[in-house]
Short mmCIF file of C-alpha atoms in Angstrom, two decimals:
data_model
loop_
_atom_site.label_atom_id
_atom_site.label_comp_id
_atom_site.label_asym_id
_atom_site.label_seq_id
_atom_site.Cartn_x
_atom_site.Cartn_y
_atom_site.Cartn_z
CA UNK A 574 78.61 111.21 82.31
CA UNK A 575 81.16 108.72 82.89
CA UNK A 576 80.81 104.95 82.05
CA UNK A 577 79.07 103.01 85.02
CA UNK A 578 79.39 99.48 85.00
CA UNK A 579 78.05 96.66 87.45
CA UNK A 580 81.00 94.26 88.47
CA UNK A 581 80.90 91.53 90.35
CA UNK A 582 83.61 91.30 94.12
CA UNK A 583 84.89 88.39 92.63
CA UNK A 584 85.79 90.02 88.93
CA UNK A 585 87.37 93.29 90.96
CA UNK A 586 89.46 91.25 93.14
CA UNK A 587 90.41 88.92 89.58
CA UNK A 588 91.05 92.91 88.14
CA UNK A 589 93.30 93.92 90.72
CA UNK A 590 95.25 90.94 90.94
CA UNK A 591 95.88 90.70 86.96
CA UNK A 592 96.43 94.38 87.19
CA UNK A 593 99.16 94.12 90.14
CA UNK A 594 101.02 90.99 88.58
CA UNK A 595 101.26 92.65 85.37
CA UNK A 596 102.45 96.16 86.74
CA UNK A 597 105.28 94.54 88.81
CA UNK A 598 106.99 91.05 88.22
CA UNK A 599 107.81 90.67 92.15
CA UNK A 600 104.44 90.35 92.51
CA UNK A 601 103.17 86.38 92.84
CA UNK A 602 99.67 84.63 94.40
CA UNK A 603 100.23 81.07 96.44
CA UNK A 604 98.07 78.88 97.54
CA UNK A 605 95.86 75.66 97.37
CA UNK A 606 93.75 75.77 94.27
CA UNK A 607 94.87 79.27 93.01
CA UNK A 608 96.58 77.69 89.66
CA UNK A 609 95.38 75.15 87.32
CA UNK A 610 92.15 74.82 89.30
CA UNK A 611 91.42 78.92 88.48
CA UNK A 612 91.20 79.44 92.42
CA UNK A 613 88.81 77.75 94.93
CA UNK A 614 86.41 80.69 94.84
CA UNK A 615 87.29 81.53 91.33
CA UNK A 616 89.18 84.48 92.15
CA UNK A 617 92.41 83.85 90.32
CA UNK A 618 90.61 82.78 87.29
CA UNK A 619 92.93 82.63 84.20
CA UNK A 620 95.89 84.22 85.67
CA UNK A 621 97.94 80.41 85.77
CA UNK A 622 97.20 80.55 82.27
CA UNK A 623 98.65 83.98 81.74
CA UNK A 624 101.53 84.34 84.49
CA UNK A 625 102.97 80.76 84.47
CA UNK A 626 103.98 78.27 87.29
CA UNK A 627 106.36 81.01 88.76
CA UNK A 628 104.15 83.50 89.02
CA UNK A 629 100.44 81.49 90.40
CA UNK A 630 101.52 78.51 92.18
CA UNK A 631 99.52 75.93 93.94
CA UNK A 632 100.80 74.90 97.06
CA UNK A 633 100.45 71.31 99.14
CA UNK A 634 97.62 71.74 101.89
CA UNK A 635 100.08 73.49 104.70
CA UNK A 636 99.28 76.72 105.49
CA UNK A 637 102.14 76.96 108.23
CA UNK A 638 104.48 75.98 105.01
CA UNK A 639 103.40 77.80 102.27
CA UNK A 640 102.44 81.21 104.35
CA UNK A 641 106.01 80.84 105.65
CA UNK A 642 107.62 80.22 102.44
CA UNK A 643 105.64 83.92 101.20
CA UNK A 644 107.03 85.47 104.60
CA UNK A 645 110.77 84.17 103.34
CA UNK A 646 110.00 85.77 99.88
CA UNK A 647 108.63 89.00 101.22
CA UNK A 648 112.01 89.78 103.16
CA UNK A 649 114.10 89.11 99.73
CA UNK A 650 111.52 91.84 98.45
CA UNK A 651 109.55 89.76 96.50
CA UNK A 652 106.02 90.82 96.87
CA UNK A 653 103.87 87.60 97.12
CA UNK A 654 99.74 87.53 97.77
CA UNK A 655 99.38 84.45 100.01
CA UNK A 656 95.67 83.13 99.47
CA UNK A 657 94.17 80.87 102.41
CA UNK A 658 90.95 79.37 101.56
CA UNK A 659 89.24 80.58 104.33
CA UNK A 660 90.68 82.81 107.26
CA UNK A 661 90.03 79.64 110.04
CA UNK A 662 93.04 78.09 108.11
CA UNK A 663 95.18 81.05 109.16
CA UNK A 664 95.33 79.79 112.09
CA UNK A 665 97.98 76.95 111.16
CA UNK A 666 100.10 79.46 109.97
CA UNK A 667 99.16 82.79 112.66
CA UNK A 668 102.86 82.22 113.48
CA UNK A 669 104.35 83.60 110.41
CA UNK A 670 101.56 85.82 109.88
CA UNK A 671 102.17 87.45 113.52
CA UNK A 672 105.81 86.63 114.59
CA UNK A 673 107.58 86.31 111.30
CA UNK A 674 105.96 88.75 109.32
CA UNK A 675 104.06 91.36 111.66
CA UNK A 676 106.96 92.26 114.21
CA UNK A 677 109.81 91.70 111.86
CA UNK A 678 109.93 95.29 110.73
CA UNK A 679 110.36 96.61 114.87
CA UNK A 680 112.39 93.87 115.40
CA UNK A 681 115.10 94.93 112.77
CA UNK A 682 114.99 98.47 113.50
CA UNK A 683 112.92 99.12 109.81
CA UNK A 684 115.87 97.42 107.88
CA UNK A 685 113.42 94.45 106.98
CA UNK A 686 110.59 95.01 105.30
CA UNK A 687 107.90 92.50 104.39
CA UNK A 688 105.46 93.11 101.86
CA UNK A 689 103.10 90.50 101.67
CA UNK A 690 99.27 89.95 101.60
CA UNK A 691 97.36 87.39 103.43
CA UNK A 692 94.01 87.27 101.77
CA UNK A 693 91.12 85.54 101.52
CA UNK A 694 87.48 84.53 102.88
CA UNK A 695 86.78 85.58 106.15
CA UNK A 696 83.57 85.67 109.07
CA UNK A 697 80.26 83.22 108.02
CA UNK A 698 79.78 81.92 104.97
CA UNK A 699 76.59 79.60 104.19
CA UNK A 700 76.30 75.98 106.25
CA UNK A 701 79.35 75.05 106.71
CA UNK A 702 79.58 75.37 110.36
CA UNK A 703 82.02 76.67 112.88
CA UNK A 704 85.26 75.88 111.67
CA UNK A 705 84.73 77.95 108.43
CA UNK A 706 82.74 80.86 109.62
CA UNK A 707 84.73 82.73 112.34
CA UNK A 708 85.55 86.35 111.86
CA UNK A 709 88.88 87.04 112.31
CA UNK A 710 88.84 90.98 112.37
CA UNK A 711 89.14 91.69 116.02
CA UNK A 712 92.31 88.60 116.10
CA UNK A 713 93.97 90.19 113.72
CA UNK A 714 93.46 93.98 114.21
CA UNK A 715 94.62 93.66 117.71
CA UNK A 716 98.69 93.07 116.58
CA UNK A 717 100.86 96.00 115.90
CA UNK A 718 102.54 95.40 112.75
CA UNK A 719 100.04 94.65 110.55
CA UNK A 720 97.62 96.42 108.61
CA UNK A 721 94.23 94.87 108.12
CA UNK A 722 91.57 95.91 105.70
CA UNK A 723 87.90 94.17 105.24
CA UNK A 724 86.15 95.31 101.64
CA UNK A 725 82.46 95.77 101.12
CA UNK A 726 81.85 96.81 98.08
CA UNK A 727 83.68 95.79 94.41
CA UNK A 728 85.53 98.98 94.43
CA UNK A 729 86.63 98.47 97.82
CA UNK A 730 87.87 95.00 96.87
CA UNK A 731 89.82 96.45 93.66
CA UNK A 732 91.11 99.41 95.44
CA UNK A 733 92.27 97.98 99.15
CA UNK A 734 93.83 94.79 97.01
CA UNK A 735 95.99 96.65 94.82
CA UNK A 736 96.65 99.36 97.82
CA UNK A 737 98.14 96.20 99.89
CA UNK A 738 100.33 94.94 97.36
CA UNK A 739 101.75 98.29 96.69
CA UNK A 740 102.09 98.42 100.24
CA UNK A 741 105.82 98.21 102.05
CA UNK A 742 104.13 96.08 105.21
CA UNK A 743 102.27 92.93 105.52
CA UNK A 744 98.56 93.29 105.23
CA UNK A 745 95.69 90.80 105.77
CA UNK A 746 93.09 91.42 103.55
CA UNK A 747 89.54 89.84 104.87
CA UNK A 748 87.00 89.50 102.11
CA UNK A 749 83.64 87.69 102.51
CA UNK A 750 82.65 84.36 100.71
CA UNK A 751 79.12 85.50 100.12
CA UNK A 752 79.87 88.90 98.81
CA UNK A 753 82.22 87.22 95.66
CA UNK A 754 79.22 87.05 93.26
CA UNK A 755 77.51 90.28 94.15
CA UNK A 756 77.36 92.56 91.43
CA UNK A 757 78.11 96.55 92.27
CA UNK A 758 78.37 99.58 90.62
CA UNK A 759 82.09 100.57 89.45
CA UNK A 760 82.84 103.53 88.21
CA UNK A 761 85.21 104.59 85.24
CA UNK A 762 87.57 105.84 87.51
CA UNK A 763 87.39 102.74 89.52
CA UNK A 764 88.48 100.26 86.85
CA UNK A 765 90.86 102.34 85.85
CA UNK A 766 94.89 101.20 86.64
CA UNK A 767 95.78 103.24 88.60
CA UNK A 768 92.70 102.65 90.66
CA UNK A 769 93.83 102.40 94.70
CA UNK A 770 91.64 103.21 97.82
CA UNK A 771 94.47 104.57 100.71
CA UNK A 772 94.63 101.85 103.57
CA UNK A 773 93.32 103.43 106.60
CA UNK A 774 90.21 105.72 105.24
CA UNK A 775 86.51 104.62 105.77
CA UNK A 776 83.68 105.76 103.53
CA UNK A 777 80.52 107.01 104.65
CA UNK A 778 78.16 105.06 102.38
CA UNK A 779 74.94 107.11 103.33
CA UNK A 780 74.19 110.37 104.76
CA UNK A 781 71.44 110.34 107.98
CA UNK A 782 71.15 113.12 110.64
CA UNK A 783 69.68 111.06 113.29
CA UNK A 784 71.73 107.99 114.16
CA UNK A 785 75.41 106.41 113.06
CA UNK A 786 76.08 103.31 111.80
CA UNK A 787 79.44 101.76 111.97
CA UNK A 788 80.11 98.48 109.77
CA UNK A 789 82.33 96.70 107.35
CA UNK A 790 82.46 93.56 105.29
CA UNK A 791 78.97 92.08 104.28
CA UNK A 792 76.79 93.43 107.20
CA UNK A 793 77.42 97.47 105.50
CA UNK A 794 74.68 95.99 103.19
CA UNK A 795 73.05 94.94 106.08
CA UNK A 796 73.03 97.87 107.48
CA UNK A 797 72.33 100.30 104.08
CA UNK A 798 69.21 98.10 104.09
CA UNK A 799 68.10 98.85 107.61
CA UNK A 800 68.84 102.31 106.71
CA UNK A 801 66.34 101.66 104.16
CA UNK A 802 64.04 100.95 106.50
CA UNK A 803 63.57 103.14 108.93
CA UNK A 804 63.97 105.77 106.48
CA UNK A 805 60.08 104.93 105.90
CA UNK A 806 59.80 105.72 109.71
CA UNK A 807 61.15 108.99 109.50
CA UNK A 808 64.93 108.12 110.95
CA UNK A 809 67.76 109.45 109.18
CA UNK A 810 70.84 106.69 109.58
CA UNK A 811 74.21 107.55 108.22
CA UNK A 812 75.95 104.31 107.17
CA UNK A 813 79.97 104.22 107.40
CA UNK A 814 81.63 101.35 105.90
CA UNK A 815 84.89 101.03 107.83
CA UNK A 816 87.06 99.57 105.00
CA UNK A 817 90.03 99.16 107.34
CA UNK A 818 90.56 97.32 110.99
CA UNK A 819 93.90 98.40 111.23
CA UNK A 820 94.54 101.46 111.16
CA UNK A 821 91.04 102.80 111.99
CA UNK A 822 89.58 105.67 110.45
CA UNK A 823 88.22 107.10 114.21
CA UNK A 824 87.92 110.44 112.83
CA UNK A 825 85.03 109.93 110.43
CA UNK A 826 83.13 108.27 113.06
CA UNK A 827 83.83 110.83 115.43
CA UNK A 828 82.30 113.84 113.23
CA UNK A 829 79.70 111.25 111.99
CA UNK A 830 78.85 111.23 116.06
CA UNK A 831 79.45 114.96 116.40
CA UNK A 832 76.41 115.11 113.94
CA UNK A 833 74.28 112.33 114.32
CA UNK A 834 74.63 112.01 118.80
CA UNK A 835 73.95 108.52 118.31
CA UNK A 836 76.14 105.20 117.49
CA UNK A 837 75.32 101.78 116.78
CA UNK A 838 78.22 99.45 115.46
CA UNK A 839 77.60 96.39 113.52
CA UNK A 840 79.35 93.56 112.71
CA UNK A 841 79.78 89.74 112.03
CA UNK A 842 82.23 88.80 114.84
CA UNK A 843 81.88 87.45 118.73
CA UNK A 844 80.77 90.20 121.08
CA UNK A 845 83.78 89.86 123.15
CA UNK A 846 86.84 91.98 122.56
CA UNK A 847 85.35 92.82 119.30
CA UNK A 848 85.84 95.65 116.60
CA UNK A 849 82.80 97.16 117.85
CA UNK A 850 83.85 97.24 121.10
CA UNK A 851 87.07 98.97 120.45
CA UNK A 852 84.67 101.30 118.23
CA UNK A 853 82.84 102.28 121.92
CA UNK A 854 86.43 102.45 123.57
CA UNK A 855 87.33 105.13 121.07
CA UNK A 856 84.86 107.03 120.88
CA UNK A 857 84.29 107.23 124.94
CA UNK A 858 88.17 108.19 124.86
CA UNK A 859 87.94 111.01 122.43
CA UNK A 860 85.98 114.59 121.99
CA UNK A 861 83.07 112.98 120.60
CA UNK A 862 81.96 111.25 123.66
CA UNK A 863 80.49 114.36 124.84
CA UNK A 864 78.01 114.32 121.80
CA UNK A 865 76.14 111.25 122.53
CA UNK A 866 72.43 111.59 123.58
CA UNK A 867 72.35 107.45 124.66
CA UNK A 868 74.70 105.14 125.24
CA UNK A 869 75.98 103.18 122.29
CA UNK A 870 74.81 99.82 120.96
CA UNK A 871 76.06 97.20 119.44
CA UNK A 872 75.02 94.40 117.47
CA UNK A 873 77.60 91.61 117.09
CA UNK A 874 77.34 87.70 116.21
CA UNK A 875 75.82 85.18 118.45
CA UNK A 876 79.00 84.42 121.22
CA UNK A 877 78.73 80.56 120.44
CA UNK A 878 80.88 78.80 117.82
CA UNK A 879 78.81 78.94 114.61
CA UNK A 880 76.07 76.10 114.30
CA UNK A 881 75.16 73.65 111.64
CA UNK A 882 71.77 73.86 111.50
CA UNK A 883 70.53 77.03 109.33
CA UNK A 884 68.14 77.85 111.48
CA UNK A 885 70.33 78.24 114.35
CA UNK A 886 73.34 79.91 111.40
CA UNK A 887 70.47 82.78 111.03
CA UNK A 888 69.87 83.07 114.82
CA UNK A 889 73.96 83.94 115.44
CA UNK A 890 74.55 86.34 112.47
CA UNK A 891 73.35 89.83 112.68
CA UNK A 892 70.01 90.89 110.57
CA UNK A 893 68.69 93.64 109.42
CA UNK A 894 65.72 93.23 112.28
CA UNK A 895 69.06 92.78 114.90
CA UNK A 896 69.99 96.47 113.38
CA UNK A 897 66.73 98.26 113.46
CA UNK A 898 65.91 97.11 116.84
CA UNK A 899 69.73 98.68 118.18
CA UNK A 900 69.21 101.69 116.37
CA UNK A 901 65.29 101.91 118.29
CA UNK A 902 67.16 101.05 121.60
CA UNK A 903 69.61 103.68 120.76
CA UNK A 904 67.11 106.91 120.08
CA UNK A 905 64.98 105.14 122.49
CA UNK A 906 61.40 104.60 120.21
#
């Protein structure tokens, strides 16, 4: 049997990253922290030390500077990873991720290309309030242009990083502070090299006959653990782990539906406008609507700005209770 070993988000994102700047000297990482300090989160440990000051550079606290200064290198074909130290940052700088970098390929009829990754924490961390903890999923997924991918899983951290800096377009890559020290299993195979997980695929994480469930970023575990759960009350949930925003893999969910008749989508965002709800839109559009036995259901953060207080922090982000009570709404028990 092949080698199995557990690895840790944070040591496959540190993997792909070493892996990508090594493979292809275009590539660079920016940001605050990423150099001498090893990275705020840790992530670009020992890669200053490896790559040099041209390769890792730390950057004054400006994300509208250094995110356009990556945007300027991406259309000389330099292939830069631009690290924000958490996705509410992005905001100072959601010009040049959406107007310089995003439309810049339609707006030069394809003869500018920008291949660049935005990356970083994204959605609710631990106590630290609203202005760190938004999910930025639904902002980001919404613009043509991009492509936007949100890992679970170590393997999908390896795989979707070194798929987006392979990649000829800009892509925002939206990890999850929490998930960085979880340890998972990685296969052989998925420490390999050569290791990449196509942009645009979703995984179905566990089979179930009686009810889907739609998720990415830290609540899949959420919802693999609900799973859990009512499998001890005799429901069946298949779990899909969405992997990518932008594109969306529609097609798995759709046959997932075809099978199951039920749909519950889960995630760490506001209700409004949400992925979830373009999850519903979908599927109501397309031949699977016809399949459902109930309405769909989602479960979505709190629609208030994150509080302080934990308390109140645990009360706004989706639990495992939140997703066994939608999926006994949904098959109605």
């Amino acid at each position: 049997a092949a080698a199995v070993s557990q690895v840790t988000v944070r040591d496959a994102l540190n993997q792909a990253l070493d892996e990508e700047l090594e493979r292809d000297e275009r590539v660079f990482l920016l940001g605050e922290e990423v150099a001498q300090y090893d990275g705020a989160y840790k992530i670009s440990r020992g890669l200053w030390k490896k790559y040099g000051d041209k390769r890792v550079i730390d950057t004054p606290i400006s994300e509208m500077g250094f995110a356009g200064i990556a945007v300027g290198a991406a259309m000389v074909w330099l292939r830069p990873v631009c690290e924000f130290m958490t996705f509410n940052f992005s905001m100072q700088a959601i010009d040049q991720v959406i107007n310089s970098a995003a439309k810049t390929c339609y707006m030069s009829a394809g003869s500018i290309a920008v291949p660049i990754v935005f990356r970083g924490p994204n959605g609710a961390s631990a106590g630290v309030a609203a202005q760190h903890s938004q999910c930025f999923a639904a902002w980001y997924g919404h613009c043509p242009g991009l492509k936007v991918v949100s890992p679970w899983s170590s393997e999908d951290a390896k795989g979707l990083l070194k798929a987006s800096i392979r990649d000829d377009n800009p892509v925002v890559m939206l990890e999850n502070e929490l998930l960085y020290g979880v340890p998972f299993e990685m296969s052989e195979q998925a420490q390999s090299k050569e290791f990449v997980i196509p942009i645009g695929k979703a995984k179905v994480e566990r089979q179930g006959t009686h009810v889907t469930l739609v998720s990415h970023s830290r609540p899949v575990g959420h919802c693999l653990e609900a799973a859990t759960v009512l499998a001890k009350e005799g429901v069946e949930c298949e779990v899909i782990n969405l992997r990518s925003i932008r594109p969306m893999d529609i097609e798995t969910v759709e046959a997932s539906v075809v099978k199951t008749n039920h749909l519950v989508t889960v995630e760490g965002g506001w209700p409004q406008f949400g992925v979830g709800a373009e999850i519903c839109a979908r599927i109501m559009e397309g031949p699977a609507f016809n399949y459902l036995d109930a309405p769909a259901v989602r479960v979505t953060g709190a629609d208030v700005p994150m509080p302080y207080a934990k308390i109140l922090e645990d009360n706004c982000i989706p639990q495992v209770k939140d997703i066994v009570f939608a999926v006994k709404k949904a098959l109605n028990i």
